[in-house]
Short mmCIF file of C-alpha atoms in Angstrom, two decimals:
data_model
loop_
_atom_site.label_atom_id
_atom_site.label_comp_id
_atom_site.label_asym_id
_atom_site.label_seq_id
_atom_site.Cartn_x
_atom_site.Cartn_y
_atom_site.Cartn_z
CA MET V 178 10.74 -0.68 -21.68
CA THR V 179 8.18 0.49 -24.25
CA GLU V 180 5.22 -1.14 -22.53
CA ALA V 181 5.64 1.03 -19.45
CA GLY V 182 5.97 4.27 -21.42
CA SER V 183 7.35 7.45 -19.89
CA SER V 184 5.22 7.18 -16.75
CA PHE V 185 4.89 3.98 -14.76
CA ASP V 186 4.75 3.06 -11.09
CA LEU V 187 4.12 -0.33 -9.54
CA ALA V 188 1.33 0.93 -7.26
CA SER V 189 -0.81 2.24 -10.12
CA TYR V 190 -0.13 -0.95 -12.05
CA CYS V 191 -1.29 -3.12 -9.14
CA LEU V 192 -4.34 -1.00 -8.36
CA ALA V 193 -5.59 -0.64 -11.94
CA PRO V 194 -7.49 -3.95 -12.40
CA GLY V 195 -10.95 -4.60 -11.05
CA ALA V 196 -14.20 -2.79 -10.40
CA PRO V 197 -14.37 -0.17 -7.60
CA ASP V 198 -16.41 -2.43 -5.32
CA ASP V 199 -14.22 -5.54 -5.81
CA ALA V 200 -12.50 -6.69 -2.63
CA ALA V 201 -8.82 -5.75 -2.88
CA LEU V 202 -7.27 -6.29 0.54
CA ALA V 203 -8.34 -8.25 3.61
CA VAL V 204 -6.45 -8.54 6.89
CA VAL V 205 -7.62 -11.42 9.09
CA GLU V 206 -7.70 -10.55 12.79
CA ALA V 207 -7.04 -12.76 15.81
CA ASP V 208 -10.78 -13.16 16.53
CA GLY V 209 -11.38 -14.60 13.06
CA GLY V 210 -12.88 -11.44 11.61
CA ALA V 211 -11.32 -9.46 8.80
CA ILE V 212 -10.84 -5.83 7.82
CA THR V 213 -11.58 -5.55 4.11
CA LEU V 214 -10.99 -2.71 1.65
CA ASP V 215 -12.52 -2.65 -1.80
CA ARG V 216 -10.57 -1.37 -4.79
CA ALA V 217 -11.97 2.15 -4.57
CA ALA V 218 -11.17 2.48 -0.86
CA LEU V 219 -7.63 1.14 -1.29
CA ARG V 220 -6.93 3.43 -4.25
CA ALA V 221 -8.19 6.43 -2.30
CA ALA V 222 -6.12 5.54 0.78
CA VAL V 223 -2.98 5.03 -1.28
CA ASN V 224 -3.38 8.30 -3.19
CA ARG V 225 -4.08 10.30 -0.02
CA LEU V 226 -1.03 8.92 1.77
CA ALA V 227 1.16 9.28 -1.33
CA ARG V 228 0.40 13.01 -1.54
CA ALA V 229 1.04 13.38 2.17
CA LEU V 230 4.36 11.51 1.96
CA ALA V 231 5.42 13.68 -0.97
CA CYS V 232 5.21 16.65 1.40
CA ARG V 233 7.82 15.04 3.67
CA ALA V 234 10.28 13.45 1.23
CA GLY V 235 11.41 13.94 -2.35
CA LYS V 236 11.49 11.55 -5.27
CA GLY V 237 13.97 8.72 -4.77
CA GLU V 238 14.42 9.24 -1.03
CA ARG V 239 14.21 6.17 1.18
CA VAL V 240 11.31 5.64 3.60
CA VAL V 241 11.57 2.89 6.22
CA LEU V 242 8.30 1.04 6.89
CA ARG V 243 8.23 -0.68 10.28
CA MET V 244 4.81 -2.28 10.68
CA ALA V 245 3.29 -5.73 10.94
CA ASN V 246 0.68 -7.22 8.60
CA GLN V 247 -1.82 -4.39 8.79
CA VAL V 248 -3.83 -2.40 6.30
CA ALA V 249 -1.55 0.55 7.06
CA MET V 250 1.56 -1.40 6.05
CA ALA V 251 0.10 -2.45 2.70
CA THR V 252 -1.17 1.07 2.05
CA ALA V 253 2.13 2.67 3.02
CA PHE V 254 4.12 0.38 0.75
CA LEU V 255 1.94 1.21 -2.25
CA ALA V 256 1.86 4.90 -1.34
CA THR V 257 5.64 5.22 -1.23
CA ALA V 258 5.81 3.80 -4.74
CA ARG V 259 3.03 6.09 -5.93
CA ALA V 260 4.94 9.08 -4.51
CA GLY V 261 8.15 8.12 -6.27
CA LEU V 262 9.83 7.24 -2.98
CA VAL V 263 11.75 4.06 -2.20
CA ALA V 264 10.12 1.75 0.35
CA VAL V 265 12.43 0.06 2.86
CA PRO V 266 10.29 -2.55 4.68
CA VAL V 267 11.79 -3.82 7.92
CA SER V 268 10.60 -6.36 10.45
CA PRO V 269 9.04 -5.03 13.67
CA GLN V 270 11.18 -7.64 15.41
CA LEU V 271 14.46 -5.91 14.55
CA ARG V 272 16.32 -4.52 17.52
CA ARG V 273 17.75 -1.01 17.70
CA PRO V 274 21.28 -1.78 16.42
CA GLU V 275 19.79 -3.56 13.40
CA VAL V 276 17.44 -0.67 12.66
CA GLU V 277 20.22 1.89 13.09
CA ALA V 278 22.44 -0.02 10.67
CA ILE V 279 19.71 -0.04 8.02
CA LEU V 280 18.86 3.62 8.55
CA GLU V 281 22.50 4.57 8.10
CA ASP V 282 23.08 2.35 5.08
CA ALA V 283 19.85 3.40 3.36
CA ASP V 284 20.36 7.06 4.28
CA ALA V 285 16.64 7.08 5.10
CA SER V 286 14.64 10.31 5.28
CA LEU V 287 11.61 9.04 7.18
CA ILE V 288 10.32 6.15 9.30
CA VAL V 289 6.64 5.22 9.10
CA THR V 290 5.22 3.17 11.97
CA LEU V 291 2.00 2.66 13.92
CA THR V 292 3.69 2.54 17.31
CA ALA V 293 4.40 6.05 18.51
CA ASP V 294 6.20 4.92 21.66
CA ASP V 295 8.32 2.18 20.08
CA PRO V 296 11.49 2.19 22.24
CA VAL V 297 13.55 0.95 19.32
CA LEU V 298 12.78 4.17 17.44
CA THR V 299 12.98 6.62 20.35
CA GLY V 300 15.65 9.26 20.00
CA LEU V 301 16.68 8.45 16.43
CA GLN V 302 17.86 11.25 14.16
CA VAL V 303 15.45 10.16 11.42
CA PRO V 304 11.89 11.54 11.82
CA VAL V 305 9.30 8.96 12.93
CA VAL V 306 5.71 9.45 11.75
CA GLN V 307 2.39 7.61 11.81
CA PRO V 308 0.34 7.31 8.62
CA ASP V 309 -2.80 8.91 10.06
CA ASP V 310 -0.82 11.93 11.24
CA LEU V 311 0.57 12.72 7.81
CA GLU V 312 -1.19 15.53 5.99
CA GLY V 313 -0.73 17.40 2.75
CA THR V 314 -1.60 17.27 -0.92
CA ALA V 315 1.69 17.66 -2.74
CA ALA V 316 1.81 17.03 -6.46
CA LEU V 317 3.11 13.57 -7.31
CA PRO V 318 6.24 13.28 -9.44
CA VAL V 319 6.47 11.53 -12.78
CA VAL V 320 7.85 8.05 -12.14
CA GLY V 321 9.40 5.72 -14.70
CA ALA V 322 9.70 1.94 -14.87
CA ASP V 323 13.44 2.07 -14.23
CA ASP V 324 13.21 4.36 -11.21
CA PRO V 325 13.95 2.71 -7.84
CA ALA V 326 10.90 1.58 -5.87
CA LEU V 327 11.94 -0.97 -3.26
CA LEU V 328 15.03 -1.52 -1.13
CA ILE V 329 15.11 -4.82 0.75
CA PHE V 330 17.86 -5.61 3.22
CA THR V 331 18.82 -9.25 3.29
CA SER V 332 21.52 -11.36 4.89
CA GLY V 333 24.86 -11.02 3.16
CA THR V 334 27.82 -13.36 3.02
CA SER V 335 29.88 -10.71 4.76
CA GLY V 336 27.67 -10.88 7.86
CA ARG V 337 26.19 -7.43 7.20
CA ALA V 338 22.72 -6.99 5.77
CA LYS V 339 22.93 -5.72 2.19
CA GLY V 340 20.31 -3.73 0.32
CA VAL V 341 18.76 -5.18 -2.81
CA LEU V 342 17.33 -2.36 -4.93
CA HIS V 343 14.39 -2.99 -7.27
CA GLY V 344 12.82 -0.70 -9.84
CA HIS V 345 9.15 -0.20 -10.57
CA HIS V 346 9.51 -2.59 -13.52
CA THR V 347 9.92 -5.47 -11.07
CA VAL V 348 6.15 -5.83 -11.08
CA LEU V 349 6.25 -6.55 -14.82
CA GLY V 350 8.70 -9.35 -14.11
CA ARG V 351 6.11 -10.91 -11.83
CA ARG V 352 3.71 -11.82 -14.63
CA PRO V 353 5.16 -15.34 -15.02
CA ILE V 354 4.80 -15.82 -11.27
CA ARG V 355 1.11 -14.96 -11.34
CA ASP V 356 0.39 -17.05 -14.40
CA ALA V 357 2.72 -20.05 -14.23
CA TRP V 358 3.16 -20.61 -10.49
CA LEU V 359 0.16 -19.12 -8.71
CA GLY V 360 -2.35 -19.49 -11.53
CA ILE V 361 -4.56 -16.67 -10.24
CA GLY V 362 -7.03 -14.22 -11.71
CA PRO V 363 -10.09 -12.12 -10.81
CA GLY V 364 -12.19 -13.68 -8.07
CA ASP V 365 -9.30 -15.47 -6.37
CA ARG V 366 -8.49 -14.94 -2.71
CA VAL V 367 -4.78 -15.39 -2.03
CA LEU V 368 -3.55 -15.83 1.54
CA HIS V 369 0.14 -15.56 2.42
CA ALA V 370 1.36 -16.79 5.81
CA GLY V 371 4.39 -14.47 5.90
CA THR V 372 4.98 -10.85 6.84
CA LEU V 373 5.12 -7.84 4.53
CA ASN V 374 8.74 -7.00 5.26
CA TRP V 375 9.66 -10.12 3.22
CA THR V 376 9.80 -9.98 -0.58
CA TYR V 377 8.00 -13.33 -0.81
CA THR V 378 5.00 -11.83 0.99
CA LEU V 379 5.17 -8.41 -0.65
CA GLY V 380 5.08 -10.10 -4.04
CA VAL V 381 2.88 -13.18 -3.71
CA GLY V 382 0.82 -11.85 -0.81
CA LEU V 383 0.16 -8.32 -2.04
CA MET V 384 1.37 -7.20 -5.48
CA ASP V 385 0.49 -10.38 -7.38
CA PRO V 386 -3.14 -10.71 -6.19
CA LEU V 387 -3.79 -7.00 -6.73
CA ALA V 388 -2.26 -7.01 -10.22
CA ALA V 389 -4.30 -10.10 -11.13
CA GLY V 390 -7.56 -8.50 -10.00
CA ALA V 391 -7.76 -10.89 -7.05
CA THR V 392 -8.01 -10.25 -3.31
CA ALA V 393 -4.85 -10.13 -1.19
CA VAL V 394 -5.47 -11.71 2.23
CA LEU V 395 -2.98 -11.35 5.08
CA ALA V 396 -2.91 -12.60 8.66
CA GLY V 397 -2.83 -9.59 10.96
CA ALA V 398 -2.04 -11.64 14.06
CA ASP V 399 0.01 -14.70 14.90
CA VAL V 400 -1.74 -17.88 13.77
CA GLU V 401 -1.28 -21.12 15.66
CA PRO V 402 0.09 -23.84 13.33
CA GLY V 403 -3.02 -25.98 13.65
CA ALA V 404 -5.37 -23.07 12.90
CA TRP V 405 -4.29 -22.46 9.32
CA PRO V 406 -6.59 -25.06 7.69
CA THR V 407 -9.67 -23.64 9.42
CA LEU V 408 -8.67 -20.07 8.60
CA ILE V 409 -8.18 -21.00 4.94
CA ALA V 410 -11.58 -22.66 4.79
CA ASP V 411 -13.44 -19.94 6.72
CA HIS V 412 -12.15 -17.10 4.55
CA GLY V 413 -12.70 -18.75 1.17
CA ILE V 414 -9.02 -18.88 0.25
CA THR V 415 -8.36 -20.26 -3.22
CA VAL V 416 -4.53 -20.18 -3.17
CA PHE V 417 -2.37 -20.41 -0.04
CA ALA V 418 1.32 -19.46 0.12
CA ALA V 419 3.85 -20.28 2.83
CA VAL V 420 7.25 -21.82 3.51
CA PRO V 421 7.44 -25.63 3.81
CA THR V 422 7.67 -25.38 7.60
CA VAL V 423 4.15 -23.96 7.77
CA TYR V 424 2.77 -26.86 5.74
CA ARG V 425 4.67 -29.34 7.90
CA ARG V 426 3.17 -27.86 11.07
CA MET V 427 -0.30 -27.72 9.56
CA LEU V 428 -0.10 -31.45 8.94
CA LYS V 429 1.17 -32.13 12.44
CA TYR V 430 -1.09 -29.88 14.50
CA GLY V 431 -4.13 -29.17 12.31
CA ASP V 432 -6.79 -30.96 10.32
CA PRO V 433 -5.95 -30.29 6.67
CA SER V 434 -8.67 -32.71 5.57
CA VAL V 435 -11.16 -29.80 5.91
CA LEU V 436 -9.56 -28.37 2.76
CA ARG V 437 -10.76 -31.26 0.62
CA THR V 438 -14.21 -29.76 0.16
CA GLY V 439 -13.40 -26.03 0.22
CA PRO V 440 -12.44 -23.54 -2.50
CA LEU V 441 -8.67 -24.00 -2.08
CA ARG V 442 -7.24 -25.14 -5.43
CA HIS V 443 -3.63 -25.59 -4.41
CA GLY V 444 -0.85 -24.40 -2.16
CA VAL V 445 2.45 -22.82 -3.20
CA THR V 446 5.70 -22.87 -1.30
CA ALA V 447 9.14 -21.25 -1.48
CA GLY V 448 11.88 -20.02 0.83
CA GLU V 449 13.40 -23.43 1.56
CA ALA V 450 13.51 -26.79 -0.18
CA LEU V 451 10.31 -28.84 -0.25
CA SER V 452 11.00 -32.46 0.66
CA PRO V 453 9.29 -35.17 -1.42
CA HIS V 454 7.97 -36.61 1.84
CA LEU V 455 6.17 -33.37 2.78
CA TRP V 456 4.87 -32.92 -0.76
CA GLN V 457 3.31 -36.39 -0.69
CA ALA V 458 1.96 -35.99 2.85
CA TRP V 459 0.18 -32.77 1.83
CA ARG V 460 -1.34 -34.42 -1.24
CA ASP V 461 -2.48 -37.41 0.81
CA ALA V 462 -4.06 -35.23 3.49
CA THR V 463 -5.78 -32.66 1.26
CA GLY V 464 -6.06 -34.16 -2.21
CA LEU V 465 -4.52 -30.91 -3.48
CA GLU V 466 -1.30 -30.04 -5.26
CA LEU V 467 1.58 -28.20 -3.62
CA TYR V 468 3.66 -26.21 -6.12
CA GLU V 469 7.24 -25.31 -5.26
CA ALA V 470 9.27 -22.35 -6.51
CA LEU V 471 12.88 -21.31 -6.34
CA GLY V 472 13.89 -17.68 -6.09
CA MET V 473 15.87 -15.06 -4.26
CA THR V 474 15.49 -11.48 -3.12
CA GLU V 475 17.30 -10.30 -6.25
CA ILE V 476 14.61 -11.60 -8.63
CA SER V 477 11.90 -13.27 -6.55
CA THR V 478 10.76 -16.68 -7.82
CA TYR V 479 11.69 -17.56 -11.39
CA VAL V 480 11.72 -21.38 -11.36
CA SER V 481 8.56 -23.22 -10.35
CA SER V 482 6.07 -25.96 -10.89
CA GLY V 483 2.45 -24.91 -11.30
CA PRO V 484 -0.90 -25.68 -12.90
CA GLY V 485 0.80 -26.03 -16.29
CA THR V 486 4.07 -27.53 -15.05
CA PRO V 487 3.62 -30.87 -13.27
CA THR V 488 5.53 -31.31 -10.04
CA ARG V 489 8.52 -33.62 -9.93
CA PRO V 490 9.46 -34.54 -6.36
CA GLY V 491 12.89 -33.18 -5.50
CA SER V 492 12.76 -30.49 -8.20
CA ALA V 493 11.64 -26.89 -7.78
CA GLY V 494 10.21 -26.99 -11.32
CA LYS V 495 11.20 -25.35 -14.58
CA ALA V 496 12.04 -21.83 -15.69
CA GLN V 497 8.80 -19.88 -15.87
CA PRO V 498 7.63 -18.95 -19.40
CA GLY V 499 9.60 -16.00 -20.70
CA ARG V 500 12.52 -16.55 -18.32
CA ARG V 501 15.98 -17.41 -19.65
CA ILE V 502 18.12 -19.47 -17.28
CA ALA V 503 21.42 -21.33 -17.53
CA ILE V 504 23.77 -23.40 -15.41
CA LEU V 505 27.19 -21.76 -15.30
CA ASP V 506 30.47 -23.50 -14.65
CA ALA V 507 31.48 -22.34 -11.17
CA ALA V 508 35.06 -21.68 -12.29
CA THR V 509 34.72 -20.24 -15.81
CA HIS V 510 31.17 -18.82 -15.45
CA ARG V 511 30.32 -20.12 -18.91
CA PRO V 512 27.02 -21.93 -19.53
CA LEU V 513 27.20 -25.73 -19.25
CA ASP V 514 25.66 -27.66 -22.11
CA ALA V 515 25.10 -31.10 -20.59
CA ALA V 516 22.10 -31.97 -18.46
CA GLY V 517 22.97 -33.24 -15.01
CA GLU V 518 26.01 -31.02 -14.50
CA THR V 519 25.91 -29.00 -11.29
CA GLY V 520 26.88 -25.34 -11.42
CA LEU V 521 25.65 -21.85 -10.64
CA LEU V 522 22.01 -21.26 -11.51
CA ALA V 523 21.84 -18.06 -13.54
CA VAL V 524 19.10 -15.88 -15.00
CA HIS V 525 19.46 -13.55 -17.96
CA ARG V 526 20.07 -9.92 -17.04
CA SER V 527 17.34 -8.74 -19.40
CA ASP V 528 14.67 -10.16 -17.06
CA PRO V 529 12.49 -7.25 -15.83
CA GLY V 530 12.18 -8.90 -12.44
CA LEU V 531 15.92 -8.62 -11.79
CA MET V 532 17.14 -6.09 -9.25
CA LEU V 533 18.64 -2.78 -10.27
CA GLY V 534 21.63 -3.74 -8.15
CA TYR V 535 23.02 -3.94 -4.64
CA TRP V 536 22.68 -0.69 -2.76
CA ARG V 537 26.09 0.95 -2.52
CA ARG V 538 27.86 -2.42 -2.86
CA PRO V 539 29.50 -2.24 -6.31
CA ASP V 540 32.05 -4.94 -5.51
CA GLU V 541 29.40 -7.43 -4.37
CA GLU V 542 27.27 -6.56 -7.39
CA ALA V 543 30.17 -7.17 -9.75
CA ALA V 544 30.71 -10.56 -8.10
CA VAL V 545 27.30 -11.84 -9.26
CA MET V 546 27.23 -10.44 -12.80
CA PHE V 547 28.84 -12.61 -15.48
CA GLY V 548 28.41 -11.08 -18.90
CA GLU V 549 24.75 -11.42 -19.82
CA TRP V 550 23.99 -13.57 -16.75
CA PHE V 551 23.23 -12.95 -13.10
CA ALA V 552 24.09 -15.77 -10.67
CA GLY V 553 23.39 -15.15 -7.00
CA GLY V 554 25.11 -18.25 -5.63
CA ASP V 555 22.52 -21.00 -6.00
CA LEU V 556 23.89 -24.37 -7.10
CA ALA V 557 21.67 -26.55 -9.27
CA HIS V 558 21.49 -28.89 -12.22
CA LEU V 559 18.94 -29.36 -15.00
CA ASP V 560 17.54 -32.67 -16.16
CA GLU V 561 16.83 -33.52 -19.79
CA ASP V 562 13.39 -31.89 -19.58
CA GLY V 563 14.60 -28.63 -18.08
CA TYR V 564 13.57 -29.33 -14.47
CA VAL V 565 15.83 -27.62 -11.92
CA TYR V 566 17.29 -29.51 -8.96
CA PHE V 567 18.64 -27.27 -6.22
CA HIS V 568 21.89 -28.18 -4.46
CA GLY V 569 22.05 -25.35 -1.95
CA ARG V 570 24.01 -22.13 -1.90
CA ASP V 571 27.50 -21.82 -3.22
CA ASP V 572 28.37 -20.13 0.07
CA ASP V 573 26.32 -22.66 2.07
CA VAL V 574 28.10 -25.75 0.82
CA LEU V 575 29.71 -27.89 3.50
CA ASN V 576 33.40 -28.57 3.42
CA ALA V 577 34.06 -31.62 5.57
CA LEU V 578 37.33 -33.49 5.36
CA GLY V 579 38.12 -31.65 2.15
CA VAL V 580 34.92 -32.73 0.36
CA ARG V 581 32.26 -30.19 -0.63
CA THR V 582 28.69 -31.32 0.03
CA SER V 583 25.28 -29.64 -0.09
CA PRO V 584 23.42 -29.71 3.25
CA LEU V 585 20.09 -29.69 1.45
CA GLU V 586 20.77 -33.02 -0.23
CA ILE V 587 21.46 -34.66 3.14
CA GLU V 588 18.50 -32.94 4.80
CA ARG V 589 16.08 -34.13 2.13
CA VAL V 590 17.08 -37.74 2.72
CA LEU V 591 17.01 -37.62 6.53
CA ALA V 592 13.67 -35.78 6.51
CA GLU V 593 12.05 -38.79 4.85
CA HIS V 594 12.70 -40.98 7.87
CA PRO V 595 9.40 -41.37 9.78
CA ALA V 596 11.09 -40.64 13.12
CA VAL V 597 12.39 -37.26 11.92
CA ASN V 598 10.16 -34.21 12.30
CA GLU V 599 12.67 -31.59 11.18
CA VAL V 600 16.38 -31.64 10.38
CA ALA V 601 19.16 -29.23 9.52
CA VAL V 602 22.68 -30.17 8.52
CA THR V 603 25.87 -28.20 8.97
CA THR V 604 29.45 -28.85 10.04
CA THR V 605 30.80 -28.75 13.58
CA ALA V 606 34.40 -28.98 14.74
CA ASN V 607 35.61 -31.83 16.93
CA ALA V 608 38.28 -31.50 19.62
CA GLU V 609 40.97 -31.53 16.95
CA GLY V 610 39.27 -28.76 14.99
CA VAL V 611 38.20 -31.08 12.17
CA GLU V 612 34.88 -30.09 10.59
CA LEU V 613 32.42 -32.99 10.64
CA ILE V 614 29.02 -33.17 8.98
CA THR V 615 26.44 -32.92 11.75
CA ALA V 616 22.68 -33.49 11.62
CA PHE V 617 20.56 -31.56 14.10
CA VAL V 618 17.33 -33.54 14.37
CA VAL V 619 13.97 -32.64 15.88
CA PRO V 620 12.65 -36.17 16.49
CA ALA V 621 9.10 -37.30 15.97
CA ALA V 622 9.83 -40.64 17.66
CA ASP V 623 12.74 -42.52 19.21
CA VAL V 624 15.36 -43.72 16.77
CA ASP V 625 18.94 -44.90 17.15
CA ASP V 626 21.67 -43.00 15.36
CA SER V 627 22.75 -46.22 13.66
CA ASP V 628 19.24 -46.79 12.30
CA LEU V 629 19.01 -43.23 11.00
CA LEU V 630 22.38 -43.41 9.29
CA ALA V 631 21.64 -46.86 7.88
CA PHE V 632 18.46 -45.41 6.38
CA ALA V 633 20.43 -42.53 4.83
CA SER V 634 23.20 -44.79 3.57
CA HIS V 635 20.83 -46.19 0.94
CA ARG V 636 20.51 -42.74 -0.61
CA LEU V 637 23.81 -41.04 0.11
CA ALA V 638 27.45 -41.79 -0.57
CA ALA V 639 29.46 -42.62 2.53
CA TYR V 640 31.29 -39.27 2.53
CA LYS V 641 27.94 -37.45 2.71
CA LEU V 642 26.68 -39.28 5.78
CA PRO V 643 26.62 -37.26 9.03
CA LYS V 644 29.32 -38.15 11.51
CA ARG V 645 27.25 -36.74 14.34
CA VAL V 646 23.53 -36.68 15.15
CA VAL V 647 22.35 -34.12 17.69
CA ARG V 648 18.77 -34.13 19.00
CA VAL V 649 17.23 -30.70 19.56
CA ASP V 650 13.80 -29.38 20.53
CA GLY V 651 13.66 -27.00 17.59
CA LEU V 652 15.71 -25.38 14.84
CA PRO V 653 16.75 -21.72 14.88
CA ARG V 654 14.82 -19.81 12.24
CA THR V 655 14.38 -16.29 10.98
CA ALA V 656 11.04 -14.53 11.46
CA ASN V 657 10.04 -15.82 8.02
CA GLY V 658 10.82 -19.45 8.80
CA LYS V 659 14.20 -20.00 7.16
CA VAL V 660 16.61 -22.25 9.04
CA GLN V 661 19.70 -20.45 10.36
CA ARG V 662 22.31 -23.19 10.06
CA ARG V 663 25.09 -20.98 11.35
CA GLN V 664 23.40 -20.80 14.75
CA LEU V 665 23.49 -24.56 15.19
CA ARG V 666 26.05 -25.50 17.81
CA ILE V 667 26.96 -28.47 19.94
CA ASP V 668 26.88 -27.64 23.65
CA GLY V 669 30.29 -26.45 24.66
CA GLY V 670 31.31 -25.88 21.04
#
């Protein structure tokens, strides 16, 4: 990678733009105030901590970061990269067995946290330290673009979390994200609703704003769903990022009309499919665009709409400029030529945003590499203009009565019914053990099953219609808002 040269690290790349007194990082507190660091202060904090970390761990060793959205978390992430270490961000919500599994798999050398008496970390064999207690001024190693920088553990099809390893060059692969999807530059203030243990937030909420010379804004405390519009307006946010669920709850519990006259230019969303109904409701309420993107931990977002790519309801957008994508036949793994054919969505392995590989999982890595293409299991088709339509995961496809069906397709249709607030579709077994398509619905109003299915029948083939409708108070989700379909059960089942 000639652009990076012999020495390159993602932290220095992100911290380079901007004047010393430009605002770099802001963390909004529960009382509405914010802790803000300018570029000079953030650079100094990162360099100090990097030299201190280099006294405790050597180049390439893994450092677990267990903190919430705080200045210390952002600083520690950048400092590990600057020190040539590999950051392993984990959620503060993980319980001890989950943390122990990651520590063992990552073979971590250090845990950085702000909570000295965290019971989850008490008695572990791996040293636990706090950033302010670290001292030392070790020389920093020479780091290259292809050196490992980030190890993210994500849900695997085997039921065990697997590590996705990224190199420092991943930040170069984020240029199309900043330009084509976010559309940001100096002077912007980008707020992400997620947490920094998630790649979506680490990228869009931290690395992208910093690398663009903008200000990265994070929520340091839980935000009530209805409070987001006011927070966005009060803190001069120009681009807001979240999962669709956050936008849905903003519309339900908040007053998004306050955003019509503020500096917000648009919202962006990823992590789950954006329904055409929600997209239109957001536009009607705010007068602003909502740009969707499709991605995965292995490459972040690489398909999107954006300021230069008009949104098409039901589509995540087009391949970002500079990206090479293809639809592969699920059986032969060869690119399909015809538009409209559904297959595995693949990205070219030359993309700098692509992972280095799965951590110590050579068999699983081999299962997603097909010649010059990487395909992580997403099913999609392209239309004649290159817009991508997502059909769910290859390992998330329903198999009911011998017919394979995408749950996302069914969910998108049911979600457009005015009496449906949220919906998730999976299969459940009846008394005979037959798997039946089942819709778990969070209702917004009373509706008969027959009316709901009649509504869906105008958009779905008969074999795709749910055989069961179950009303629930809420859907099980991860800490970052993704629906956990496998946790959906019928009482007694």
